[in-house]
Short mmCIF file of C-alpha atoms in Angstrom, two decimals:
data_model
loop_
_atom_site.label_atom_id
_atom_site.label_comp_id
_atom_site.label_asym_id
_atom_site.label_seq_id
_atom_site.Cartn_x
_atom_site.Cartn_y
_atom_site.Cartn_z
CA ASP P 1 0.00 0.00 0.00
CA GLY P 2 3.05 2.22 0.37
CA ASP P 3 2.26 4.32 3.42
CA GLY P 4 4.42 2.22 5.73
CA PHE P 5 1.74 1.89 8.37
CA PHE P 6 0.04 -1.09 6.74
CA GLU P 7 1.27 -3.98 4.62
CA LYS P 8 -1.09 -5.80 2.29
CA ASN P 9 -0.92 -9.56 1.81
CA LYS P 10 -1.14 -9.93 -1.97
CA LYS P 11 -2.49 -13.46 -1.71
CA THR P 12 -5.32 -12.84 0.79
CA GLY P 13 -5.85 -9.12 0.23
CA LYS P 14 -5.79 -8.52 3.99
CA TYR P 15 -3.76 -5.85 5.79
CA ARG P 16 -1.39 -6.08 8.72
CA LEU P 17 0.43 -3.40 10.68
CA GLY P 18 3.60 -2.21 8.96
CA ALA P 19 7.11 -1.24 10.02
CA LEU P 20 6.44 2.47 10.54
CA PHE P 21 4.30 1.67 13.56
CA PHE P 22 7.46 0.51 15.33
CA GLU P 23 9.61 3.45 14.26
CA LEU P 24 7.30 6.11 15.66
CA GLY P 25 6.51 6.58 19.31
CA ILE P 26 9.09 4.35 20.97
CA VAL P 27 11.24 7.25 22.23
CA TYR P 28 8.17 9.13 23.45
CA ALA P 29 6.92 6.05 25.29
CA TYR P 30 10.08 5.62 27.33
CA HIS P 31 10.34 9.29 28.33
CA SER P 32 6.75 10.02 29.34
CA PRO P 33 6.37 11.57 32.83
CA LEU P 34 3.18 9.56 33.32
CA ARG P 35 5.05 6.24 33.37
CA GLN P 36 6.34 6.61 36.94
CA ILE P 37 2.79 6.74 38.29
CA ILE P 38 0.96 4.39 35.94
CA ARG P 39 3.39 1.53 35.24
CA PRO P 40 3.41 0.00 38.78
CA HIS P 41 -0.38 -0.20 38.71
CA VAL P 42 -0.37 -1.83 35.28
CA GLU P 43 2.09 -4.43 36.58
CA GLN P 44 -0.23 -5.15 39.50
CA ILE P 45 -3.25 -5.39 37.19
CA ALA P 46 -1.47 -7.89 34.93
CA ASN P 47 -0.43 -10.03 37.90
CA GLU P 48 -3.87 -9.99 39.52
CA SER P 49 -5.85 -10.57 36.32
CA GLY P 50 -3.49 -13.09 34.76
CA VAL P 51 -3.78 -11.49 31.32
CA THR P 52 -1.69 -8.97 29.40
CA ALA P 53 -2.17 -5.38 30.58
CA SER P 54 -1.06 -2.21 28.87
CA TRP P 55 -1.66 1.51 28.94
CA GLY P 56 -1.57 4.07 26.16
CA ILE P 57 -2.17 7.65 25.17
CA LEU P 58 -3.63 9.44 22.19
CA ARG P 59 -1.08 11.41 20.19
CA LYS P 60 -2.40 13.18 17.09
CA ASN P 61 -4.43 10.46 15.36
CA ARG P 62 -2.65 7.39 16.74
CA VAL P 63 -2.46 5.48 20.00
CA ILE P 64 0.97 5.01 21.54
CA ILE P 65 1.30 2.01 23.84
CA MET P 66 3.46 3.19 26.75
CA ASP P 67 3.88 -0.08 28.66
CA ARG P 68 2.76 -3.65 28.24
CA ILE P 69 3.06 -6.34 30.90
CA GLN P 70 3.09 -9.59 28.99
CA LYS P 71 1.05 -12.54 30.21
CA LEU P 72 0.31 -14.22 26.90
CA PRO P 73 2.29 -17.28 25.80
CA LEU P 74 2.82 -15.61 22.43
CA ASP P 75 4.21 -12.17 21.61
CA THR P 76 1.33 -10.57 19.77
CA LEU P 77 1.85 -7.50 17.63
CA SER P 78 -1.12 -5.65 19.08
CA TYR P 79 -0.37 -3.33 21.98
CA ARG P 80 3.43 -3.66 21.77
CA ILE P 81 5.31 -0.88 23.60
CA GLY P 82 5.94 2.17 21.46
CA LEU P 83 3.60 0.96 18.76
CA ASN P 84 1.47 3.61 17.07
CA LEU P 85 -1.89 1.85 16.76
CA PRO P 86 -5.03 2.84 14.84
CA THR P 87 -7.57 4.63 17.01
CA TYR P 88 -10.57 3.08 15.28
CA THR P 89 -9.69 -0.62 15.78
CA THR P 90 -8.01 -0.89 19.19
CA ALA P 91 -9.84 -0.85 22.51
CA ALA P 92 -7.35 1.75 23.76
CA GLY P 93 -7.92 4.04 20.80
CA LYS P 94 -11.69 3.72 20.91
CA ILE P 95 -12.04 4.66 24.58
CA LEU P 96 -9.61 7.58 24.22
CA MET P 97 -11.40 8.88 21.15
CA SER P 98 -14.86 8.42 22.69
CA TYR P 99 -14.17 11.18 25.24
CA LEU P 100 -13.12 13.73 22.62
CA PRO P 101 -15.47 16.42 21.29
CA GLU P 102 -17.33 15.31 18.17
CA GLU P 103 -15.44 17.71 15.93
CA GLU P 104 -12.14 16.21 17.13
CA GLN P 105 -13.45 12.70 16.50
CA ASN P 106 -14.37 13.77 12.97
CA ARG P 107 -10.92 15.27 12.42
CA ILE P 108 -9.22 12.03 13.43
CA LEU P 109 -11.49 9.84 11.33
CA GLU P 110 -10.98 12.10 8.32
CA SER P 111 -7.20 12.12 8.77
CA VAL P 112 -6.71 8.35 8.70
CA ASN P 113 -7.31 5.90 5.91
CA LEU P 114 -10.09 3.76 7.34
CA ARG P 115 -9.68 0.20 6.17
CA LYS P 116 -10.41 -3.32 7.33
CA ILE P 117 -7.29 -4.76 8.98
CA THR P 118 -9.16 -7.99 9.75
CA ASP P 119 -12.57 -9.29 8.76
CA ALA P 120 -13.93 -7.96 12.08
CA THR P 121 -12.64 -4.39 11.65
CA VAL P 122 -15.33 -1.71 11.60
CA ALA P 123 -14.21 0.80 8.97
CA ASP P 124 -17.44 2.73 8.35
CA PRO P 125 -17.13 6.20 9.95
CA ASP P 126 -20.83 6.45 10.86
CA LYS P 127 -20.76 3.07 12.60
CA ILE P 128 -17.51 3.98 14.37
CA LYS P 129 -19.05 7.20 15.72
CA GLU P 130 -22.14 5.30 16.82
CA ASN P 131 -19.93 2.87 18.72
CA LEU P 132 -17.92 5.71 20.30
CA LYS P 133 -21.10 7.06 21.91
CA LEU P 134 -21.78 3.62 23.36
CA TYR P 135 -18.23 3.30 24.74
CA ARG P 136 -18.45 6.66 26.49
CA GLU P 137 -21.87 5.86 27.98
CA ARG P 138 -20.74 2.55 29.47
CA GLY P 139 -17.17 3.62 30.29
CA TYR P 140 -15.26 0.91 28.44
CA SER P 141 -14.48 -0.21 24.91
CA THR P 142 -13.68 -3.52 23.23
CA ASP P 143 -11.51 -4.90 20.45
CA GLU P 144 -12.90 -8.21 19.24
CA GLU P 145 -10.24 -9.32 16.75
CA GLU P 146 -10.47 -5.96 14.95
CA THR P 147 -6.73 -5.21 15.16
CA GLN P 148 -5.32 -8.73 15.14
CA GLU P 149 -7.06 -12.03 14.47
CA GLY P 150 -7.38 -14.19 17.57
CA VAL P 151 -6.80 -11.30 20.00
CA ILE P 152 -9.51 -9.60 22.10
CA ALA P 153 -9.20 -6.63 24.45
CA ILE P 154 -11.05 -4.21 26.71
CA ALA P 155 -10.02 -0.69 27.75
CA VAL P 156 -11.08 1.96 30.28
CA PRO P 157 -10.05 5.63 30.69
CA ILE P 158 -7.70 7.34 33.15
CA THR P 159 -8.72 10.88 34.10
CA ASN P 160 -6.77 13.82 35.52
CA ASN P 161 -7.70 16.49 38.09
CA GLU P 162 -9.48 18.55 35.43
CA GLY P 163 -11.69 15.66 34.41
CA GLN P 164 -9.80 15.12 31.14
CA VAL P 165 -9.08 11.62 29.89
CA ILE P 166 -5.29 11.42 29.61
CA ALA P 167 -4.68 7.70 29.07
CA SER P 168 -6.30 4.29 28.87
CA ILE P 169 -5.65 0.90 30.44
CA SER P 170 -6.28 -2.27 28.46
CA LEU P 171 -6.53 -5.98 29.17
CA MET P 172 -5.80 -8.31 26.26
CA ASP P 173 -5.96 -12.05 25.78
CA GLU P 174 -6.02 -14.66 23.05
CA LYS P 175 -9.46 -15.82 22.02
CA SER P 176 -8.17 -19.41 22.04
CA ARG P 177 -7.42 -19.08 25.79
CA THR P 178 -10.62 -17.33 26.76
CA ASN P 179 -13.74 -15.80 25.20
CA PRO P 180 -15.10 -12.24 25.03
CA GLU P 181 -17.65 -12.81 27.78
CA LYS P 182 -14.99 -14.06 30.20
CA LEU P 183 -12.71 -11.10 29.48
CA PHE P 184 -15.58 -8.62 29.66
CA ARG P 185 -16.34 -9.79 33.21
CA LYS P 186 -13.11 -8.05 34.23
CA VAL P 187 -14.48 -4.62 33.24
CA ASP P 188 -15.64 -3.62 36.73
CA TYR P 189 -12.30 -4.67 38.18
CA LEU P 190 -10.45 -2.63 35.54
CA LYS P 191 -12.68 0.40 36.11
CA LYS P 192 -11.91 0.35 39.85
CA LYS P 193 -8.18 0.19 39.15
CA ALA P 194 -8.42 3.04 36.64
CA LEU P 195 -10.33 5.16 39.16
CA PHE P 196 -7.64 4.56 41.77
CA ILE P 197 -4.96 5.65 39.28
CA SER P 198 -7.03 8.67 38.26
CA ARG P 199 -7.14 9.77 41.89
CA GLN P 200 -3.33 9.80 41.87
CA PHE P 201 -3.65 12.54 39.26
CA GLY P 202 -6.10 14.49 41.41
CA PHE P 203 -9.34 13.28 39.89
CA ARG P 204 -12.34 13.56 42.20
CA ASP P 205 -15.46 11.53 41.47
CA TYR P 206 -17.53 13.00 44.25
#
C-alpha cells in the first residue's frame, strides 16, 4: 500500500500493521512523565488478572502504547510498547477517542485511511461514531479481533484532576485461551483500578 503503516498480503488481500508503527513513538513512550505513576499499577493489574495489561495515550491520530506487561504465551503484535496503533480498531484508541469532542473525533477519522485490517474491523465512519457514543456511555471499549485475528481486548479511561481523559488501560488475551464474555467480566475490576490511578492525578469523582 506504500504508506508504511500497513502492509497488504497480496495473496489474501488482507492488511497487517507495517514497520512504521514501530519506528514512531518508541522514544516518546520511554520518556513520558506519566510512566512513573501508571506503570506500577499496570504491573499489579497484569499479575492480579493473569492477562496482558497495557496503557496508552492518544497522540495526534494514533495510540501510543506506553507499557505492556506480557502474560500471553505468544508475543502478539497488538499493543506492543511504542507501537502507534489505529484509534478506530483498538480498545485503547476507541475509549480515548470516545471522550473527545465530536469535531475532534471527525478530524481524526478524516485524517486516517479507514480500512479493514481484519474481517472484524469496523471501517465505516458512521458506525464507528455510533460505537464511540456507546463506549463513552458505558465507560469501556472492546476490540474483538479488529486489530489482530485471535486477539480480544477491553479498555477503560484514566482521568486527571481537570476531568480530562489522559490515558487508557487495556486488558488483552487470546481468544483461544478465553472468550469475550470471560474477558468482559473483568471490566468492573479494571474500572476500579483506573479510578484509583485517576485519583493519583487528582481526579475527584464526588
